PDB file of C-alpha atoms in Angstrom:
ATOM      1  CA  GLY A  72      20.346  16.794 -23.607  1.00  0.00           C
ATOM      2  CA  VAL A  73      21.270  17.315 -19.808  1.00  0.00           C
ATOM      3  CA  TYR A  74      23.927  13.928 -19.857  1.00  0.00           C
ATOM      4  CA  ASP A  75      25.494  15.470 -22.744  1.00  0.00           C
ATOM      5  CA  SER A  76      25.820  18.655 -21.251  1.00  0.00           C
ATOM      6  CA  LEU A  77      27.595  17.616 -18.123  1.00  0.00           C
ATOM      7  CA  ILE A  78      31.184  17.146 -17.853  1.00  0.00           C
ATOM      8  CA  ALA A  79      32.385  13.536 -16.608  1.00  0.00           C
ATOM      9  CA  GLY A  80      31.725  13.620 -12.663  1.00  0.00           C
ATOM     10  CA  GLY A  81      29.170  15.895 -12.700  1.00  0.00           C
ATOM     11  CA  TYR A  82      25.884  15.661 -10.690  1.00  0.00           C
ATOM     12  CA  TYR A  83      22.392  15.514 -11.885  1.00  0.00           C
ATOM     13  CA  LEU A  84      19.776  16.640  -9.220  1.00  0.00           C
ATOM     14  CA  TYR A  85      16.085  15.269 -10.034  1.00  0.00           C
ATOM     15  CA  THR A  86      12.790  15.403  -8.228  1.00  0.00           C
ATOM     16  CA  ASN A  87       9.851  13.037  -8.261  1.00  0.00           C
ATOM     17  CA  GLN A  88       6.283  13.099  -6.700  1.00  0.00           C
ATOM     18  CA  PRO A  89       5.743   9.302  -6.401  1.00  0.00           C
ATOM     19  CA  TRP A  90       2.146   9.841  -5.280  1.00  0.00           C
ATOM     20  CA  HIS A  91      -0.163  13.034  -4.298  1.00  0.00           C
ATOM     21  CA  PRO A  92      -3.252  12.775  -2.298  1.00  0.00           C
ATOM     22  CA  GLU A  93      -4.640  15.723  -4.422  1.00  0.00           C
ATOM     23  CA  GLN A  94      -3.961  14.097  -7.490  1.00  0.00           C
ATOM     24  CA  GLU A  95      -7.671  13.932  -8.716  1.00  0.00           C
ATOM     25  CA  PHE A  96      -8.530  17.272  -7.128  1.00  0.00           C
ATOM     26  CA  ILE A  97      -5.518  18.915  -8.985  1.00  0.00           C
ATOM     27  CA  GLY A  98      -6.738  17.141 -12.215  1.00  0.00           C
ATOM     28  CA  LYS A  99     -10.183  18.810 -12.123  1.00  0.00           C
ATOM     29  CA  THR A 100      -9.423  22.075 -11.108  1.00  0.00           C
ATOM     30  CA  LEU A 101      -5.815  23.622 -12.638  1.00  0.00           C
ATOM     31  CA  THR A 102      -5.126  23.948 -16.125  1.00  0.00           C
ATOM     32  CA  ASN A 103      -2.224  23.539 -18.331  1.00  0.00           C
ATOM     33  CA  HIS A 104      -0.678  26.352 -20.578  1.00  0.00           C
ATOM     34  CA  LYS A 105      -3.306  25.766 -23.369  1.00  0.00           C
ATOM     35  CA  GLY A 106      -6.140  25.860 -20.735  1.00  0.00           C
ATOM     36  CA  GLU A 107      -6.877  22.179 -20.781  1.00  0.00           C
ATOM     37  CA  ASN A 108      -7.461  20.098 -17.592  1.00  0.00           C
ATOM     38  CA  TRP A 109      -4.113  19.252 -15.880  1.00  0.00           C
ATOM     39  CA  THR A 110      -2.371  16.078 -16.601  1.00  0.00           C
ATOM     40  CA  MET A 111      -0.731  14.684 -13.928  1.00  0.00           C
ATOM     41  CA  ARG A 112       0.605  11.192 -13.865  1.00  0.00           C
ATOM     42  CA  CYS A 113       2.748  10.139 -10.546  1.00  0.00           C
ATOM     43  CA  ARG A 114       5.861   7.945 -11.406  1.00  0.00           C
ATOM     44  CA  SER A 115       7.308   5.484  -9.007  1.00  0.00           C
ATOM     45  CA  GLN A 116      10.695   5.884  -7.758  1.00  0.00           C
ATOM     46  CA  ALA A 117      11.811   3.101  -9.530  1.00  0.00           C
ATOM     47  CA  GLU A 118      10.519   4.385 -12.585  1.00  0.00           C
ATOM     48  CA  MET A 119      12.397   7.602 -12.408  1.00  0.00           C
ATOM     49  CA  ASP A 120      15.701   6.127 -11.465  1.00  0.00           C
ATOM     50  CA  GLN A 121      15.364   3.681 -14.633  1.00  0.00           C
ATOM     51  CA  LEU A 122      15.138   6.848 -16.936  1.00  0.00           C
ATOM     52  CA  VAL A 123      17.873   8.540 -15.337  1.00  0.00           C
ATOM     53  CA  GLU A 124      20.168   5.314 -15.304  1.00  0.00           C
ATOM     54  CA  SER A 125      19.055   4.572 -18.941  1.00  0.00           C
ATOM     55  CA  ALA A 126      20.307   7.951 -19.827  1.00  0.00           C
ATOM     56  CA  GLY A 127      23.919   6.940 -18.454  1.00  0.00           C
ATOM     57  CA  PHE A 128      23.937   8.212 -15.073  1.00  0.00           C
ATOM     58  CA  LYS A 129      24.676   6.331 -11.993  1.00  0.00           C
ATOM     59  CA  LYS A 130      22.367   7.213  -8.993  1.00  0.00           C
ATOM     60  CA  ILE A 131      24.070   8.000  -5.515  1.00  0.00           C
ATOM     61  CA  ASP A 132      21.035   8.699  -3.251  1.00  0.00           C
ATOM     62  CA  THR A 133      17.237   9.265  -2.613  1.00  0.00           C
ATOM     63  CA  ARG A 134      15.536  11.247   0.206  1.00  0.00           C
ATOM     64  CA  ILE A 135      11.671  11.134   0.487  1.00  0.00           C
ATOM     65  CA  ASP A 136       9.747  13.244   2.595  1.00  0.00           C
ATOM     66  CA  GLN A 137       7.813  11.515   5.534  1.00  0.00           C
ATOM     67  CA  PHE A 138       4.782  11.303   3.700  1.00  0.00           C
ATOM     68  CA  GLY A 139       5.767   9.708   0.602  1.00  0.00           C
ATOM     69  CA  ILE A 140       4.736  12.773  -1.664  1.00  0.00           C
ATOM     70  CA  PHE A 141       8.011  14.299  -2.875  1.00  0.00           C
ATOM     71  CA  SER A 142      11.506  12.887  -3.466  1.00  0.00           C
ATOM     72  CA  VAL A 143      15.123  14.413  -4.509  1.00  0.00           C
ATOM     73  CA  SER A 144      17.496  12.388  -6.035  1.00  0.00           C
ATOM     74  CA  LEU A 145      21.160  12.476  -7.060  1.00  0.00           C
ATOM     75  CA  ALA A 146      23.119  10.871  -9.686  1.00  0.00           C
ATOM     76  CA  GLN A 147      26.430  11.257 -11.210  1.00  0.00           C
ATOM     77  CA  LYS A 148      27.881  11.162 -15.178  1.00  0.00           C
ATOM     78  CA  PRO A 149      30.558   8.343 -14.630  1.00  0.00           C
ATOM     79  CA  ASN A 150      34.223   9.399 -15.154  1.00  0.00           C
TER      80      ASN A 150
END
């Protein structure tokens, strides 16, 4: 996976969508690659951070937009 492919001290940048005001609309109008209704499950920032940290990374920082819809986080593989 990503963790194994990074050198010690390497950085991992990950994004998240903890909330989306049009989640229901997206699910009813967009389709996935199989032509089925789009399934979108928003994850809390804490859940994303836990997934990343359980892979072995150490979270450094998170930035989130003013509406709380999109976030970008930086983690690092320990030395």
